[in-house]
Structure formats: structure tokens, C-alpha cells
PDB file of C-alpha atoms in Angstrom:
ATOM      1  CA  UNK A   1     161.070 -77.327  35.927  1.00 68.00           C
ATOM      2  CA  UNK A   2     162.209 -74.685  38.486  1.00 83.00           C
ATOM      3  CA  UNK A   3     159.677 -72.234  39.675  1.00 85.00           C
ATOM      4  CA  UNK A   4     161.808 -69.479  38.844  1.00 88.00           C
ATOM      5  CA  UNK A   5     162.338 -71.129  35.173  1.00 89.00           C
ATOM      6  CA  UNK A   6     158.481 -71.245  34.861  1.00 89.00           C
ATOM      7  CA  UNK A   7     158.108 -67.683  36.483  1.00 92.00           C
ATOM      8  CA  UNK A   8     160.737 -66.592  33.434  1.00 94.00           C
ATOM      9  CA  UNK A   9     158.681 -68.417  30.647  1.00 94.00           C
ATOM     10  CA  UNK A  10     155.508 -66.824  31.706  1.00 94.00           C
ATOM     11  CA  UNK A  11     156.902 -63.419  31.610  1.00 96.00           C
ATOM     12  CA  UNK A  12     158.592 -63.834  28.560  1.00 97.00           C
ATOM     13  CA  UNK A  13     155.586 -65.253  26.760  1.00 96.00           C
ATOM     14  CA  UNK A  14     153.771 -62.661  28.236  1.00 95.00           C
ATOM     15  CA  UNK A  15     155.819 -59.750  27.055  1.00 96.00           C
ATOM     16  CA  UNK A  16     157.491 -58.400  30.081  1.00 96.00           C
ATOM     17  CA  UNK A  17     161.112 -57.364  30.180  1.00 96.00           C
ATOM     18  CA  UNK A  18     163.190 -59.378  32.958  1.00 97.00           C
ATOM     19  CA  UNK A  19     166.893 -59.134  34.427  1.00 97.00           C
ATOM     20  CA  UNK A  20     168.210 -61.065  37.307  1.00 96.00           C
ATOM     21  CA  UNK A  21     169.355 -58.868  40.271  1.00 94.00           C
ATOM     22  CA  UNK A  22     172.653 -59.089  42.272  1.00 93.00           C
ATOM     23  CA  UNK A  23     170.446 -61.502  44.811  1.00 89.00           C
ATOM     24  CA  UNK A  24     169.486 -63.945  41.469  1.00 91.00           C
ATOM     25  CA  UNK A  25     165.820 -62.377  41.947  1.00 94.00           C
ATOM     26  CA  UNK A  26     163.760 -62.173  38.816  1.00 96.00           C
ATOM     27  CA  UNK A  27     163.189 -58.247  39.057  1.00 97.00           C
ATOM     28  CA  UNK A  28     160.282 -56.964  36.296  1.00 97.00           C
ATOM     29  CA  UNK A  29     158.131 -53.890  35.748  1.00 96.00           C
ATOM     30  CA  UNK A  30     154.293 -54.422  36.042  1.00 94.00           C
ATOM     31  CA  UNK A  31     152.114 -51.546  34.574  1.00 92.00           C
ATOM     32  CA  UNK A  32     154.780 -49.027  35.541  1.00 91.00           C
ATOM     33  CA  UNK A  33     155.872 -50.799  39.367  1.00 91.00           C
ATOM     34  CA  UNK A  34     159.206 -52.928  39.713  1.00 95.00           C
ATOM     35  CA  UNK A  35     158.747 -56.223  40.881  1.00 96.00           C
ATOM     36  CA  UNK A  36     160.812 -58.841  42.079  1.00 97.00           C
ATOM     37  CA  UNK A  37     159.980 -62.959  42.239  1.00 96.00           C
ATOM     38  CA  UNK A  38     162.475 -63.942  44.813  1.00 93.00           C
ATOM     39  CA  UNK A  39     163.998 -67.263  44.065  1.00 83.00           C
ATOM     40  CA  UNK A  40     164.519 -69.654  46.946  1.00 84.00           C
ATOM     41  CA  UNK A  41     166.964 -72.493  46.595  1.00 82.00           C
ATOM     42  CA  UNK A  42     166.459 -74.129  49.804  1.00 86.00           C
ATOM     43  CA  UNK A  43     162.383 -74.354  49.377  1.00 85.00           C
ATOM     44  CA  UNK A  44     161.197 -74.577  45.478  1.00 81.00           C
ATOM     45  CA  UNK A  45     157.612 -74.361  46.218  1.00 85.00           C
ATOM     46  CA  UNK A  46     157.794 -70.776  48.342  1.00 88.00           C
ATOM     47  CA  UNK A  47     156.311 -68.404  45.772  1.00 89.00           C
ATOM     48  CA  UNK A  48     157.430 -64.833  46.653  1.00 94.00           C
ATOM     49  CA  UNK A  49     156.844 -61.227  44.662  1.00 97.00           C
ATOM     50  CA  UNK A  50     157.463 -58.641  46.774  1.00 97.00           C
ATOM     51  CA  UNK A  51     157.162 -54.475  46.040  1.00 96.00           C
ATOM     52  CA  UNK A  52     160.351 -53.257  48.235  1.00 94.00           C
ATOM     53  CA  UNK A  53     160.586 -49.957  49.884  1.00 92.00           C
ATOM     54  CA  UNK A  54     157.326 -47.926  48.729  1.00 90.00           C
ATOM     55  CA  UNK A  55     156.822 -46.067  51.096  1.00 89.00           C
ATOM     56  CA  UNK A  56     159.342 -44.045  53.300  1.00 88.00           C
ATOM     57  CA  UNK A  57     158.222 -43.844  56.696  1.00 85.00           C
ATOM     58  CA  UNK A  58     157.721 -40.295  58.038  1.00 82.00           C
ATOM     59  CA  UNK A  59     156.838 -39.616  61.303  1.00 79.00           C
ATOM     60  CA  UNK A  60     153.788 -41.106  60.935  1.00 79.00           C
ATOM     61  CA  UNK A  61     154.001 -44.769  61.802  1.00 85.00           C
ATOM     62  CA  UNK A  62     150.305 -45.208  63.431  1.00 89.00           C
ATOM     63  CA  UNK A  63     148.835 -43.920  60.157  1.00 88.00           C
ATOM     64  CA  UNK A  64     150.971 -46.396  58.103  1.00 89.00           C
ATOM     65  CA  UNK A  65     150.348 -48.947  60.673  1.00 91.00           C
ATOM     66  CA  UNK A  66     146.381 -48.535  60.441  1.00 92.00           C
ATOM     67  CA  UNK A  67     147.602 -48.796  56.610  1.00 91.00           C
ATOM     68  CA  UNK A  68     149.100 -52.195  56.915  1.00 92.00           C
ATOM     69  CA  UNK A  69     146.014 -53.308  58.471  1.00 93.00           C
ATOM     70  CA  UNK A  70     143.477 -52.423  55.811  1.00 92.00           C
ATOM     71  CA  UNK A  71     145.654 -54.038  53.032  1.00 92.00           C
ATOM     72  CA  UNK A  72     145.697 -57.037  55.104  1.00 91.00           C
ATOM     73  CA  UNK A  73     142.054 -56.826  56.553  1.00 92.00           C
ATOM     74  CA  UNK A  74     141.039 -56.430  52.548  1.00 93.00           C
ATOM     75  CA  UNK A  75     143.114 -58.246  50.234  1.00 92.00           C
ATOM     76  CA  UNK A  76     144.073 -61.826  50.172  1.00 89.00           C
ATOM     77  CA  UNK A  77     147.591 -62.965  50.393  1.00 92.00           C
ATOM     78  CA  UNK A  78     149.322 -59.313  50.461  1.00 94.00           C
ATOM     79  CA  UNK A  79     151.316 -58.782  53.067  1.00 94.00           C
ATOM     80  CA  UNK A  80     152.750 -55.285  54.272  1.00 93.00           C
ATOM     81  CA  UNK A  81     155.426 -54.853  56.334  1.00 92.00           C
ATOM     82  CA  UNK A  82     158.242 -52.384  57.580  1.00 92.00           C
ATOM     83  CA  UNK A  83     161.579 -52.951  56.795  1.00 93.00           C
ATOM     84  CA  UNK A  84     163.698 -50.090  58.185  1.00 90.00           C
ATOM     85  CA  UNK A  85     161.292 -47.839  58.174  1.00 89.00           C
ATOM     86  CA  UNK A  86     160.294 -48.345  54.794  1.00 92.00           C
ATOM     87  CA  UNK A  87     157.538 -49.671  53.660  1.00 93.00           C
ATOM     88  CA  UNK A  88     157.449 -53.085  51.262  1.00 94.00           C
ATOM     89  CA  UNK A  89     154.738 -55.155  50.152  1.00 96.00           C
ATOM     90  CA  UNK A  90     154.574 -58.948  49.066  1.00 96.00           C
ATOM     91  CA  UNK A  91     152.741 -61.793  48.077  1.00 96.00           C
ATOM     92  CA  UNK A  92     153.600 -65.088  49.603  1.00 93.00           C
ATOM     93  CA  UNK A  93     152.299 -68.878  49.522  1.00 91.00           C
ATOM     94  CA  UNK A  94     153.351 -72.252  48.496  1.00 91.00           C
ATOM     95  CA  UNK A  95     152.607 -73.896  45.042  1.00 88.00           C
ATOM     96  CA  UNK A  96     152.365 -77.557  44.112  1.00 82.00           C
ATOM     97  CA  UNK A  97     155.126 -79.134  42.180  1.00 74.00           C
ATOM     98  CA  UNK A  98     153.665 -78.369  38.576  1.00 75.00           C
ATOM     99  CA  UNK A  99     152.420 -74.896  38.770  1.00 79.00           C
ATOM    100  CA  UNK A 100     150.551 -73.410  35.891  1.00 87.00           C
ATOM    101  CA  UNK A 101     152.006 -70.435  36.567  1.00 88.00           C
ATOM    102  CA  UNK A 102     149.855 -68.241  34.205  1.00 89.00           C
ATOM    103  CA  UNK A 103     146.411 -69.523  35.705  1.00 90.00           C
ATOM    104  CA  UNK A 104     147.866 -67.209  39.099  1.00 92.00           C
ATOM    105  CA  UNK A 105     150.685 -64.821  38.182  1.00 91.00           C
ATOM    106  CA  UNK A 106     148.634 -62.231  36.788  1.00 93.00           C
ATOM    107  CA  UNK A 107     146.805 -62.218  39.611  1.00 93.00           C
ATOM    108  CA  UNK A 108     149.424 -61.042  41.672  1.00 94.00           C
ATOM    109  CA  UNK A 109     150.489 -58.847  39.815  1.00 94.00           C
ATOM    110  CA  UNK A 110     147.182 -57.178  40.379  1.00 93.00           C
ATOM    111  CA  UNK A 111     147.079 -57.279  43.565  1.00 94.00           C
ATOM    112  CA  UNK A 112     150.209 -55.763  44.442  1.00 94.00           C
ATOM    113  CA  UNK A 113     149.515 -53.038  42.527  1.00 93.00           C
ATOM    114  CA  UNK A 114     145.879 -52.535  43.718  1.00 93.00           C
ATOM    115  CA  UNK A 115     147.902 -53.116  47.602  1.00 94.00           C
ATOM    116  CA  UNK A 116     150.034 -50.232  46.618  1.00 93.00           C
ATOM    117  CA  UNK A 117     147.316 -48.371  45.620  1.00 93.00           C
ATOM    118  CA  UNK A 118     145.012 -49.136  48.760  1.00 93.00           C
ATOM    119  CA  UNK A 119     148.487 -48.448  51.015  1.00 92.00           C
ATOM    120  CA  UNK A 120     148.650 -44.218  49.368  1.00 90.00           C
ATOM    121  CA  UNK A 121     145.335 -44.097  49.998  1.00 91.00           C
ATOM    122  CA  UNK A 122     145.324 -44.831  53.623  1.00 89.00           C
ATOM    123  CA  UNK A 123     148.427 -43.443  54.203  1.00 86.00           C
ATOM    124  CA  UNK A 124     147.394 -39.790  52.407  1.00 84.00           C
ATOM    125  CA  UNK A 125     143.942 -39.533  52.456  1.00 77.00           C
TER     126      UNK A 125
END
């Protein structure tokens, strides 16, 4: 089964609400944050959620920048990064051929929420 198919069966056993975008993205609300799983054709074990555009980029860019660091200096496999000056987090790594999906979805879910947490926190504080 597709990775996207078994990202789809988790959520929907799990209660969540899904749509596919305009992109055929998987796009989902976690504990109040959208979230997409990116499906990619060309590589079916590339396991992508990403958090776009969270952040608008200000004037401050070294403060955000220090930001970026801590989330990546403190939690594994988030990623932060600037995309037109706005900020976007994600969650990327490759998956074996028969994922259980459920035994480490939920934990990214967590994380990128506890990443967007840690990223207002640096940023504002």
C-alpha cells in the first residue's frame, strides 16, 4: 500500500478530518495546527509533514535565525527553514516499505507542534 494510502487510514481511524489540496497533499488539523503529509510520486518511502508559513518574518531575521537553531539543536527530525521570508517547519525521513504508520505518526504530530511552540518562544521571548 501507498504511504499516502496508509497515512489516510491512520488518520481516519484515528479521527482526524482530511482533504487533499490542489498539490494532492494530505492537508489535516492537529490539536488546532494545519498540517500537510506531502505525497511524493517519484520516491514512496520520503515521509514529509511540514507546518508552512508560521511565522512571517519581520525585520528580525538573526532572532528567527538563532530560532531555527534551537529547534534543530533540541528536537529530533524537525527541520525549520525560510521560505520567502516566512517561516515553515517539517519533519522529514525515509520509511521502510511496510510502515506501521501509527507506531510513528503521532509522534510527529507532536513534535511539530511542540517545534512551533519552541519557534514563538525564541522568536518572542
Amino acid at each position: 500500500m501507498a504511504t499516502a494510502d496508509l497515512v489516510k487510514n491512520f488518520l481516519s481511524s484515528e479521527g482526524y478530518k482530511w482533504e487533499i489540496d490542489s498539490d494532492g497533499d494530505i492537508k489535516f488539523r492537529y490539536e488546532g495546527v494545519t498540517l500537510y503529509f506531502t505525497v511524493s510520486k517519484d520516491d514512496e518511502s520520503f515521509f514529509r509533514i511540514i507546518m508552512p508559513g508560521i511565522y512571517q518574518l519581520e525585520g528580525n531575521r538573526v532572532k528567527v535565525l538563532e530560532a531555527i537553531n534551537a529547534v534543530a539543536r533540541d528536537l529530533k527530525v524537525v527541520k525549520a527553514f525560510l521560505v520567502e521570508d516566512r517561516l515553515w517547519l517539517s519533519i522529514e525521513m525515509f520509511i521502510d516499505s511496510s510502515p506501521e504508520v501509527e507506531d510513528f505518526f503521532p509522534r510527529c504530530m507532536r513534535l511539530m507542534k511542540m517545534a512551533r511552540e519552541k519557534m514563538a518562544n525564541e522568536i518572542f521571548d
